[in-house]
Coordinates of C-alpha atoms in Angstrom, one line a residue:
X1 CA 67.2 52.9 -109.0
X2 CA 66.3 50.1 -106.5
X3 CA 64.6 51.1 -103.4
X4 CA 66.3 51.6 -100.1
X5 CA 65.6 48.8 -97.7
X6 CA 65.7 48.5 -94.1
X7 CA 68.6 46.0 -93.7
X8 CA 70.7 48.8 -96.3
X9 CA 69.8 51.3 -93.6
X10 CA 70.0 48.9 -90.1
X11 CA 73.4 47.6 -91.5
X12 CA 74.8 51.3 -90.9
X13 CA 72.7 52.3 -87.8
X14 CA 74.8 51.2 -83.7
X15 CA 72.4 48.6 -83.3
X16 CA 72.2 49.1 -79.7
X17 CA 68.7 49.3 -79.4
X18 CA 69.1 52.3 -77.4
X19 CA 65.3 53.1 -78.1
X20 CA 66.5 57.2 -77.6
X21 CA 64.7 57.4 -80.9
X22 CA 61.4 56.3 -79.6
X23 CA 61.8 53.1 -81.4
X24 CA 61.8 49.1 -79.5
X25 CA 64.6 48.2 -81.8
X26 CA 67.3 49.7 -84.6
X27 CA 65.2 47.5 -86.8
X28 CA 62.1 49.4 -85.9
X29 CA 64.0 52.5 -86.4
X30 CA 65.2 51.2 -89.9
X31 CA 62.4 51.0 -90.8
X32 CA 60.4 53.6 -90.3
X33 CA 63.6 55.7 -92.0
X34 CA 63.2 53.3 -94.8
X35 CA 59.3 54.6 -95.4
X36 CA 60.2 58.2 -94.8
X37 CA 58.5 58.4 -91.6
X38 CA 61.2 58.9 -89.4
X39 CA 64.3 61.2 -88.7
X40 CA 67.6 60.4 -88.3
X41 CA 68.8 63.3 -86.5
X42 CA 66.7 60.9 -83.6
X43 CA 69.6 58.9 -83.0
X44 CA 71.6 59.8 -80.6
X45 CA 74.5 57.1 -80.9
X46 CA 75.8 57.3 -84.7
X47 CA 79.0 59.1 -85.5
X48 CA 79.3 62.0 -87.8
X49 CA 80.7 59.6 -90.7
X50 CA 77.4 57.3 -90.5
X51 CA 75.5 59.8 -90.2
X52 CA 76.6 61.3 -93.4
X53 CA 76.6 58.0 -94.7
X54 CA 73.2 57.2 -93.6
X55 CA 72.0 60.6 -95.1
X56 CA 73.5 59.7 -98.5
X57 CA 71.5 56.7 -98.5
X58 CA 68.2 58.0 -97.4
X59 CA 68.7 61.1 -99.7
X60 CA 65.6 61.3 -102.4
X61 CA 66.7 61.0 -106.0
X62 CA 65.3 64.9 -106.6
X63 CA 67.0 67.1 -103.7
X64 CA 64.2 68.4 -101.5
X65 CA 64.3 72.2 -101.8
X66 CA 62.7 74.7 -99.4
X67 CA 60.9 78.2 -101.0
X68 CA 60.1 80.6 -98.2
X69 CA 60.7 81.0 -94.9
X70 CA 58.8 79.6 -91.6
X71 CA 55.1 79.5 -91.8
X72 CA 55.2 80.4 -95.8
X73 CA 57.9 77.4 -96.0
X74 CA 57.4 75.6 -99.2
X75 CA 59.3 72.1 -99.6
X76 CA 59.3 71.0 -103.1
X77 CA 61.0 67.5 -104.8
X78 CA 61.8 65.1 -102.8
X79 CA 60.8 62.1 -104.9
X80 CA 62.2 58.6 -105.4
X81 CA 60.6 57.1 -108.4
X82 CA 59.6 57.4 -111.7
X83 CA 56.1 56.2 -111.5
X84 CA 53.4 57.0 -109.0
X85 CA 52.5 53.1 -108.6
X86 CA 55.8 52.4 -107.1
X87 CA 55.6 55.0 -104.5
X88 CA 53.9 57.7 -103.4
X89 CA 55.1 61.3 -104.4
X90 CA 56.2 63.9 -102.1
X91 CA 55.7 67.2 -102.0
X92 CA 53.0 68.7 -104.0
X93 CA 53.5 70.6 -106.7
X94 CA 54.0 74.1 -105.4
X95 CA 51.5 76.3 -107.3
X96 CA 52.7 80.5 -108.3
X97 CA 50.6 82.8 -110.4
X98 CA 52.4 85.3 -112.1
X99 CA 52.1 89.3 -110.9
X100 CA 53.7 91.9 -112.9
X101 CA 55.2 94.9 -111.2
X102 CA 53.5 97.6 -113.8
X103 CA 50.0 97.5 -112.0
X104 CA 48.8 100.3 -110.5
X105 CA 48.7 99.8 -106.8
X106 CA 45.1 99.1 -106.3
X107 CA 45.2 96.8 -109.1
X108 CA 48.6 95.2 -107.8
X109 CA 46.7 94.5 -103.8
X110 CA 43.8 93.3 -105.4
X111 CA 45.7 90.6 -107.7
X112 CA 48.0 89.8 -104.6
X113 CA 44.6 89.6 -102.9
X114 CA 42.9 87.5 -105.6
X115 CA 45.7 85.2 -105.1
X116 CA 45.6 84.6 -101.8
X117 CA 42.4 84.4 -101.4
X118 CA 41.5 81.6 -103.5
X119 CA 40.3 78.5 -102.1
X120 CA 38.0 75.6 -102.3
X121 CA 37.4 72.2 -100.2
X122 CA 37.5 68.5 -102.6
X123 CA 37.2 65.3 -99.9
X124 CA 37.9 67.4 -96.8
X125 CA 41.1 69.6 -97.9
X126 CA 41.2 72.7 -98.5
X127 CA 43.0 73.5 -101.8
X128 CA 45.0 76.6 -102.3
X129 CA 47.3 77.9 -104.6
X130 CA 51.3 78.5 -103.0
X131 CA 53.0 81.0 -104.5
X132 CA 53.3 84.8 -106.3
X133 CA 55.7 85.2 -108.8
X134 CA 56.4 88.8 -109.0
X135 CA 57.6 89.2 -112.5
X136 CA 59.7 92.4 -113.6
X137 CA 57.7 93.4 -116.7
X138 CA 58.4 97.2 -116.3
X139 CA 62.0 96.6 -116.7
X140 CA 62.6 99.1 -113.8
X141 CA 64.9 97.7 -111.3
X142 CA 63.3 100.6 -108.6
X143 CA 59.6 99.6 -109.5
X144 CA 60.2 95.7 -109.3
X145 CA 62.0 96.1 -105.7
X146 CA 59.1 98.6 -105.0
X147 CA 56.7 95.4 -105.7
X148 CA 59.1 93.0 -103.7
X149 CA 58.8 95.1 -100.6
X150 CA 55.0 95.2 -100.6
X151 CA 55.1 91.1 -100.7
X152 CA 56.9 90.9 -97.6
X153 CA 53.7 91.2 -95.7
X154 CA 52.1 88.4 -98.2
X155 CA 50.8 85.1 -96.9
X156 CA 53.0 83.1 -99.7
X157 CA 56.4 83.0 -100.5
X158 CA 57.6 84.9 -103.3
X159 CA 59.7 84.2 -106.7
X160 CA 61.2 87.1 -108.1
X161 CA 61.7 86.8 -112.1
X162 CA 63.7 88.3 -113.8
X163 CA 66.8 88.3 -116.1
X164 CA 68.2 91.3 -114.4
X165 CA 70.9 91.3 -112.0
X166 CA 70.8 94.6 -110.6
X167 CA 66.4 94.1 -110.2
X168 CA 67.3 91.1 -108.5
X169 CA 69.2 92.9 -105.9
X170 CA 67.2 95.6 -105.4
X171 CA 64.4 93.4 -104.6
X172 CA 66.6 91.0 -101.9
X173 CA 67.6 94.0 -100.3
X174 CA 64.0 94.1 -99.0
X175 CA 62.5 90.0 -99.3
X176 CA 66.3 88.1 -99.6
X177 CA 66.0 86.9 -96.3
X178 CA 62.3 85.6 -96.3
X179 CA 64.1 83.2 -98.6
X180 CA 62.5 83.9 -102.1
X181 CA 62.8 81.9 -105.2
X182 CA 65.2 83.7 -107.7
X183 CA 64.3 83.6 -111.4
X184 CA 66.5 82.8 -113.6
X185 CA 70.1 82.0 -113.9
X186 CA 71.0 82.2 -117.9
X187 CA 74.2 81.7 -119.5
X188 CA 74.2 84.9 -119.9
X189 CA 74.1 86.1 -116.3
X190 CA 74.8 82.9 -114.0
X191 CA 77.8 84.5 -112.0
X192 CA 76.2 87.6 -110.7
X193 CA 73.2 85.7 -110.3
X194 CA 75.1 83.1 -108.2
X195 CA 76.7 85.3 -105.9
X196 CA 73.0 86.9 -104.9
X197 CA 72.0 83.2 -104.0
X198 CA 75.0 82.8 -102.3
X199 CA 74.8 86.3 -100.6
X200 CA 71.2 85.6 -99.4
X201 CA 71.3 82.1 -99.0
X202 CA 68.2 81.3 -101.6
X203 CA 66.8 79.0 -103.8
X204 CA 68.0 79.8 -107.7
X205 CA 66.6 78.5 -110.8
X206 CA 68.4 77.5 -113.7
X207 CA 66.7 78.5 -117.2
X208 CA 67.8 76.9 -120.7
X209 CA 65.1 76.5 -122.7
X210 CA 65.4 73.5 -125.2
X211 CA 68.7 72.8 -124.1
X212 CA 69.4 70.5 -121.6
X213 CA 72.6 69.8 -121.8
X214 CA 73.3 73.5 -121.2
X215 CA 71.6 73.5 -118.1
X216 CA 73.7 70.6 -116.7
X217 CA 76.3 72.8 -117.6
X218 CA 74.7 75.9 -115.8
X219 CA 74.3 73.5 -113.0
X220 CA 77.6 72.4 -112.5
X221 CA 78.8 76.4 -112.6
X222 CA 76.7 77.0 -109.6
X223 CA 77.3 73.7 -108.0
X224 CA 81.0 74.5 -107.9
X225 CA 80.3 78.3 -106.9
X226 CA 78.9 76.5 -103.7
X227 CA 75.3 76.8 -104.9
X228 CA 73.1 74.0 -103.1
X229 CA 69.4 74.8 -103.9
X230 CA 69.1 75.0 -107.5
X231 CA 65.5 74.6 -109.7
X232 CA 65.7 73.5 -113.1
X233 CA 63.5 74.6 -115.6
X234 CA 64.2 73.4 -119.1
X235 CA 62.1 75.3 -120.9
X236 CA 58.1 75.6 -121.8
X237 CA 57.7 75.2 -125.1
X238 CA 54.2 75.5 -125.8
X239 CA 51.9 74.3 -129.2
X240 CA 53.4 72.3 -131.2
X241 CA 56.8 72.5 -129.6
X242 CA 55.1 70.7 -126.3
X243 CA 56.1 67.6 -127.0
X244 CA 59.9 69.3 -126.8
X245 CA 59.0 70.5 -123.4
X246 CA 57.5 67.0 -122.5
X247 CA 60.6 65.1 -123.9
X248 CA 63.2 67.3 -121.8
X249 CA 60.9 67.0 -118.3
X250 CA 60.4 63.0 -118.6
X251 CA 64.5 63.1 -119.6
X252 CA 65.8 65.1 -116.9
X253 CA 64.0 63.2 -114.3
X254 CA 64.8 60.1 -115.5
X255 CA 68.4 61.2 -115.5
X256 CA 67.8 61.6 -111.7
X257 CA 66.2 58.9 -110.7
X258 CA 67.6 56.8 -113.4
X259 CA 71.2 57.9 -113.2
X260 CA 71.5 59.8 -110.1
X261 CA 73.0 62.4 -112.6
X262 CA 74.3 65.3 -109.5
X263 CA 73.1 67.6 -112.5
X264 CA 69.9 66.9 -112.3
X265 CA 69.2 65.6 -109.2
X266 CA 66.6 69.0 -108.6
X267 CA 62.9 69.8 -109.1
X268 CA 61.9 70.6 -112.0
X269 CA 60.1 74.2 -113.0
X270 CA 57.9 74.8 -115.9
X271 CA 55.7 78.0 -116.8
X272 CA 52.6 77.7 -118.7
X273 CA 51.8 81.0 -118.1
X274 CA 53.7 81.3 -121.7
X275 CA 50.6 80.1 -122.6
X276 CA 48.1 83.1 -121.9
X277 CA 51.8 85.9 -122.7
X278 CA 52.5 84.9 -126.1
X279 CA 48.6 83.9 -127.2
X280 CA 46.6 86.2 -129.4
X281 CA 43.4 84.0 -128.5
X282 CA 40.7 84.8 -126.4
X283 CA 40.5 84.1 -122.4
X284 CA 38.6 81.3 -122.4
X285 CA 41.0 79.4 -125.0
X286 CA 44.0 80.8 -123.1
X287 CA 42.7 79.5 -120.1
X288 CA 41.6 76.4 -121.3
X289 CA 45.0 75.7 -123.1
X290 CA 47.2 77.0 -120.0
X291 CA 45.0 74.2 -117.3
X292 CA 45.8 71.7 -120.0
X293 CA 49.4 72.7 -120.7
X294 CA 50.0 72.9 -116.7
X295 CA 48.2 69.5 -115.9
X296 CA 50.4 67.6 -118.4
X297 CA 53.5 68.9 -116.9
X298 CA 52.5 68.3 -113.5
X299 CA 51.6 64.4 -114.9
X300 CA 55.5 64.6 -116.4
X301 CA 57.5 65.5 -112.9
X302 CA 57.0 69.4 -112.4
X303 CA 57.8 70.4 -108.8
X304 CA 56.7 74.0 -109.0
X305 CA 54.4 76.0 -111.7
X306 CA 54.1 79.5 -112.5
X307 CA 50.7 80.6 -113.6
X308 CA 49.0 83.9 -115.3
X309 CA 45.4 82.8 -115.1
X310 CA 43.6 83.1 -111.4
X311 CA 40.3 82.1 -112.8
X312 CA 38.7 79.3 -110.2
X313 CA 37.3 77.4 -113.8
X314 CA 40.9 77.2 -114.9
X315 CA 42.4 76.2 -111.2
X316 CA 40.0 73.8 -110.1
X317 CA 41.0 70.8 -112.7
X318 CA 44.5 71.8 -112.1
X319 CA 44.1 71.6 -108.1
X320 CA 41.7 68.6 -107.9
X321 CA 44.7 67.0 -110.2
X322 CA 47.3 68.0 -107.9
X323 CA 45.7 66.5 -105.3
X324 CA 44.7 63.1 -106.6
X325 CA 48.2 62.8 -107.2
X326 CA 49.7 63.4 -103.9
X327 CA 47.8 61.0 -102.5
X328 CA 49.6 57.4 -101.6
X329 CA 48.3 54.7 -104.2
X330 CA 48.9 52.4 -102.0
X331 CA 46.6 53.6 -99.3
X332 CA 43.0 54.1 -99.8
X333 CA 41.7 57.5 -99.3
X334 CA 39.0 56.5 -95.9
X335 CA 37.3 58.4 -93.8
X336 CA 36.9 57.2 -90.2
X337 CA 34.1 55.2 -89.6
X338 CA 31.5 55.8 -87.0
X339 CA 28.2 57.9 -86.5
X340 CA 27.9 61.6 -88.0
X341 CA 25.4 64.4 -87.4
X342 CA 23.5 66.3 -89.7
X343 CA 20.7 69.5 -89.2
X344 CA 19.0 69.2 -85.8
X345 CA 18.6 65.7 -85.1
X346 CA 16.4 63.7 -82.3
X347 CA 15.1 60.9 -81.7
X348 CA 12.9 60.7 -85.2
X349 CA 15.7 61.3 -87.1
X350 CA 16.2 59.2 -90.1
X351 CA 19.7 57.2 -90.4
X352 CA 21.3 56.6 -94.0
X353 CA 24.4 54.4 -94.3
X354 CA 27.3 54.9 -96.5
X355 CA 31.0 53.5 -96.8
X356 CA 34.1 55.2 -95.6
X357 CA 36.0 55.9 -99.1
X358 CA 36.8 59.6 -98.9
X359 CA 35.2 60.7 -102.3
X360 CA 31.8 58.7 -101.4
X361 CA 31.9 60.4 -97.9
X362 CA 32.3 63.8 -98.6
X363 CA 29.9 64.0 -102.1
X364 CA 27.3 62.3 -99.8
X365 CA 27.9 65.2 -96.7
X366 CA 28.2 67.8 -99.8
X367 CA 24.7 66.5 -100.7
X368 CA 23.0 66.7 -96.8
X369 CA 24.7 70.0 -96.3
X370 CA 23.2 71.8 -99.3
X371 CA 19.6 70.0 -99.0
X372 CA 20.0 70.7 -95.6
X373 CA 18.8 67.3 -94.7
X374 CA 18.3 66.2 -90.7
X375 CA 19.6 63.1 -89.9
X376 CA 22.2 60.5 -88.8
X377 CA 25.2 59.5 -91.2
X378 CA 26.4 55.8 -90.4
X379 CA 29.8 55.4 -92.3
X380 CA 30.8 51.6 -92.5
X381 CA 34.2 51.0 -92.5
X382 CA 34.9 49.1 -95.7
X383 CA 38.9 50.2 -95.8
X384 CA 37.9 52.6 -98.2
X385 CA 36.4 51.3 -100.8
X386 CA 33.3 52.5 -102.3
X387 CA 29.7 51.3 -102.1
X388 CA 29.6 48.8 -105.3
X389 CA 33.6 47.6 -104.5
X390 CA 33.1 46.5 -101.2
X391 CA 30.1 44.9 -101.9
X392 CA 31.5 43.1 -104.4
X393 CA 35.0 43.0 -102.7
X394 CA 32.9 41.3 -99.3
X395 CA 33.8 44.5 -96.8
X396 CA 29.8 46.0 -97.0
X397 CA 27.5 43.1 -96.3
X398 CA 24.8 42.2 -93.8
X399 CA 26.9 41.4 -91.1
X400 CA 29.5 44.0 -91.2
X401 CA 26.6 46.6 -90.6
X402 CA 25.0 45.3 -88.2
X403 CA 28.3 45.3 -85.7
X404 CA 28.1 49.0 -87.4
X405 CA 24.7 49.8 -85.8
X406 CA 25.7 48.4 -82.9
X407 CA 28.8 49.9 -82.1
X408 CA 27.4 53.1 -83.0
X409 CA 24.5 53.0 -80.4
X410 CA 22.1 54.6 -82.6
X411 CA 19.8 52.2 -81.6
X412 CA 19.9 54.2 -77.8
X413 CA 19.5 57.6 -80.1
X414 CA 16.5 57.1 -82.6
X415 CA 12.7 55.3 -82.0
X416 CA 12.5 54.5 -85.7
X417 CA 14.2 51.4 -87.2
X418 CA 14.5 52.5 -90.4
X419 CA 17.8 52.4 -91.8
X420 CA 18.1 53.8 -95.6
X421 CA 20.8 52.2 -97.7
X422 CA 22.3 53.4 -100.8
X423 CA 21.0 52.6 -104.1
X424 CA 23.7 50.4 -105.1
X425 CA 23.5 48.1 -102.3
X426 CA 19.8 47.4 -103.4
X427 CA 20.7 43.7 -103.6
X428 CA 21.7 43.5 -99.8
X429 CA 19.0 44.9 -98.4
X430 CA 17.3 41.8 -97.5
X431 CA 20.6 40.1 -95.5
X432 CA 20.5 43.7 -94.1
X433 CA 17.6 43.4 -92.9
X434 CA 18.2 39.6 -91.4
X435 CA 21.3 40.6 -89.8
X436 CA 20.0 44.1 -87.9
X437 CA 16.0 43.8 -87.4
X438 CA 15.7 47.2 -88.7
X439 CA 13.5 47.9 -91.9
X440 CA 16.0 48.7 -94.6
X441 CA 15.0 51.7 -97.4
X442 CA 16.9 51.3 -100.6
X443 CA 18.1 55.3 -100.8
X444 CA 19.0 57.0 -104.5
X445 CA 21.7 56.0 -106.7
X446 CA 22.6 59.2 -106.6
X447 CA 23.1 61.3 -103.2
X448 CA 22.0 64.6 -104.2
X449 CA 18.9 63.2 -103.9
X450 CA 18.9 62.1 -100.7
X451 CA 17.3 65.1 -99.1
X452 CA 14.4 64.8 -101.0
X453 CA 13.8 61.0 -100.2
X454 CA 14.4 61.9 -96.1
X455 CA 11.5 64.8 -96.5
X456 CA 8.9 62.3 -98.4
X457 CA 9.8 59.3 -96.4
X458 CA 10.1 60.9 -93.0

């Protein structure tokens, strides 16, 4: 599918260069719609026929789908493209681990809690999972709704799963309007399952395992019962049946981007929680298999996965995957450059130098936080590339930090003029030297020992 330009999108805007939408020019305006990073509802001149027009265009190939309700709002979809290098990805894969309603109480608050309490910082984000899938193992329509109403309070949104109409119900009558994600329209139950999403006005997901031309057909039944917000999830077919599961993912998204198929023009949903609910092996392999299973899908298009494992071993390859993902390829991860504090500094403070890539920056303050180093951080702007690529790319050289040490004024905030560099720009520290009249320290190659080096050199 080619790429929406900003002449497609000027050719339909007034082109009065109104600048109402904050904009100098329609062009201006054009494009920043064209890179997402503008709305049209700022322009205050087009008609209601371009403006539906306009949204047709700009409209992602997967329909962006909202989970929850203000501050547990969870967009998913939204993308454009088949392949990351082409554009970035929106919306991060929205994350659910699976509760069942047969818990005893304080077992069911401390899983909730478990849940939402979960949390660790990569590169200066906080990672957290998104979701609780309340799932209707006891088969008790009173006990599931029961569950339900004690997630209200919850900090996530919630999907309800189950096959059962009447469950379903019971449990909207308490959470339908906190917009919940309703789990699963079959063929066996898609009209009483379509008039709850109607009724509540919430998300619904289509299940066919295997079968994917069954769940365009679902699809189509709930797009013609005026059913907008529709999930797919074609199956998850786990062992040596993954490669099924893989197949229908990649063809269903390609059949969205690809085709703009109205079928299947929705994110996708998979569940390797399968993997730990029909496994007779131990935790550890359950675990280890369900990370594995849920990082492949997430490589192949998902949009939203449901969980059973809450263990932070399992989570953390899955999250730190999740979020190398979402990130734009065609913008470096960087810090901004400048001066940063560590421990009590003064005025015989020792001063390191590093580059402004994110993952350089944040293992280096990792490393001074947990030696509990004193000193001063200068971070060179090399447009975030990391120590040996910008040396070798030209951005980290002699001259570049020298304006560095300058600009910073940490000449103003230390006596010594000792500047320690890291190991890998060894081969610089002579032109560094040249260029800023400070005695240059080659550091470590590696910045967990950096702490140590500052307490034997200073």
């Amino acid at each position: 599918m080619a790429k929406v330009t900003a002449m497609d999108v000027y050719k339909l805007l007034p082109q009065t260069n109104c600048e109402d939408c904050g904009e100098a020019s329609c062009m201006a305006f054009a494009t920043k719609l064209s890179e997402k990073e503008a709305d049209l509802t700022l322009c205050t001149e087009l008609s209601d026929k371009k403006f539906k027009k306009l949204d047709d265009l700009l409209a992602p190939a997967v329909k962006e789908i909202i989970i929850g309700k203000d501050e547990k709002a969870r967009i998913i979809g939204g993308d454009e493209v088949l392949y990351r290098y082409e554009e970035s990805y929106y919306n991060q894969t929205v994350l659910a681990v699976d509760v069942p309603d047969d818990l005893d109480d304080s077992d069911f608050e401390n899983r909730v809690k478990e849940i939402e309490d979960l949390e660790f910082e990569r590169t200066g984000e906080l990672l957290k999972l998104d979701a609780i899938a309340l799932r209707n193992k006891s088969g008790d329509p009173e006990k599931f709704a029961n569950c339900a109403k004690k997630l209200k309070s919850s900090k996530y949104p919630v999907f309800l799963v189950t096959f059962d109409p009447i469950a379903m119900e019971k449990a909207l009558e308490f959470i339908g309007t906190d917009r919940p994600l309703i789990y699963a329209a079959t063929k066996d139950n898609i009209f009483d399952m379509a008039d709850l999403a109607t009724k509540y006005q919430c998300p619904i997901t289509v299940f066919s395992p295997g079968d994917i031309e069954k769940m365009k057909d679902l699809v189509f039944t709930l797009r013609s019962n005026g059913v907008e917000d529709i999930v797919l999830d074609p199956g998850t077919l786990t062992g040596d049946a993954i490669g099924d599961t893989l197949d229908n993912f990649v063809m269903s998204r390609r059949l969205a981007v690809e085709d703009k198929d109205e079928d299947f023009r929705y994110p996708l949903l998979g569940v390797p929680a399968l993997v730990r609910l029909n496994n007779e092996d131990d935790d550890i392999k359950k675990g280890t298999m369900e990370a594995t299973i849920a990082s492949t899908l997430m490589n192949k298009y998902a949009d939203v996965l449901i969980l059973k494992g809450s263990e932070i071993w399992e989570l953390i390859p899955i999250l730190t995957l999740r979020q190398s993902l979402y990130t734009d390829p065609r913008k470096p991860q960087a810090v901004d450059p400048g001066i940063y504090e560590f421990g009590d500094v003064d005025e015989n403070s020792a001063v390191l130098l590093t580059t402004n890539f994110s993952l350089t920056y944040y293992t280096v303050e990792g490393d001074l936080k947990s030696g509990d180093a004193n000193c001063y951080l200068l971070v060179l702007d090399t447009v975030g590339k990391a120590v040996d690529v910008a040396i070798a790319g030209g951005q980290f050289d002699g001259e570049s930090v020298a304006d560095l040490v300058k600009e910073t004024g940490i000449e103003d905030m230390v006596k010594t003029r000792k500047l320690i560099i890291p190991g890998l720009a060894a081969p610089l520290s002579g032109e560094i030297e040249d260029e800023t009249g400070w005695n240059v320290m080659v550091g470590p190659r590696d910045s967990s020992a950096v702490p140590d080096f500052i307490d034997e050199k200073f």
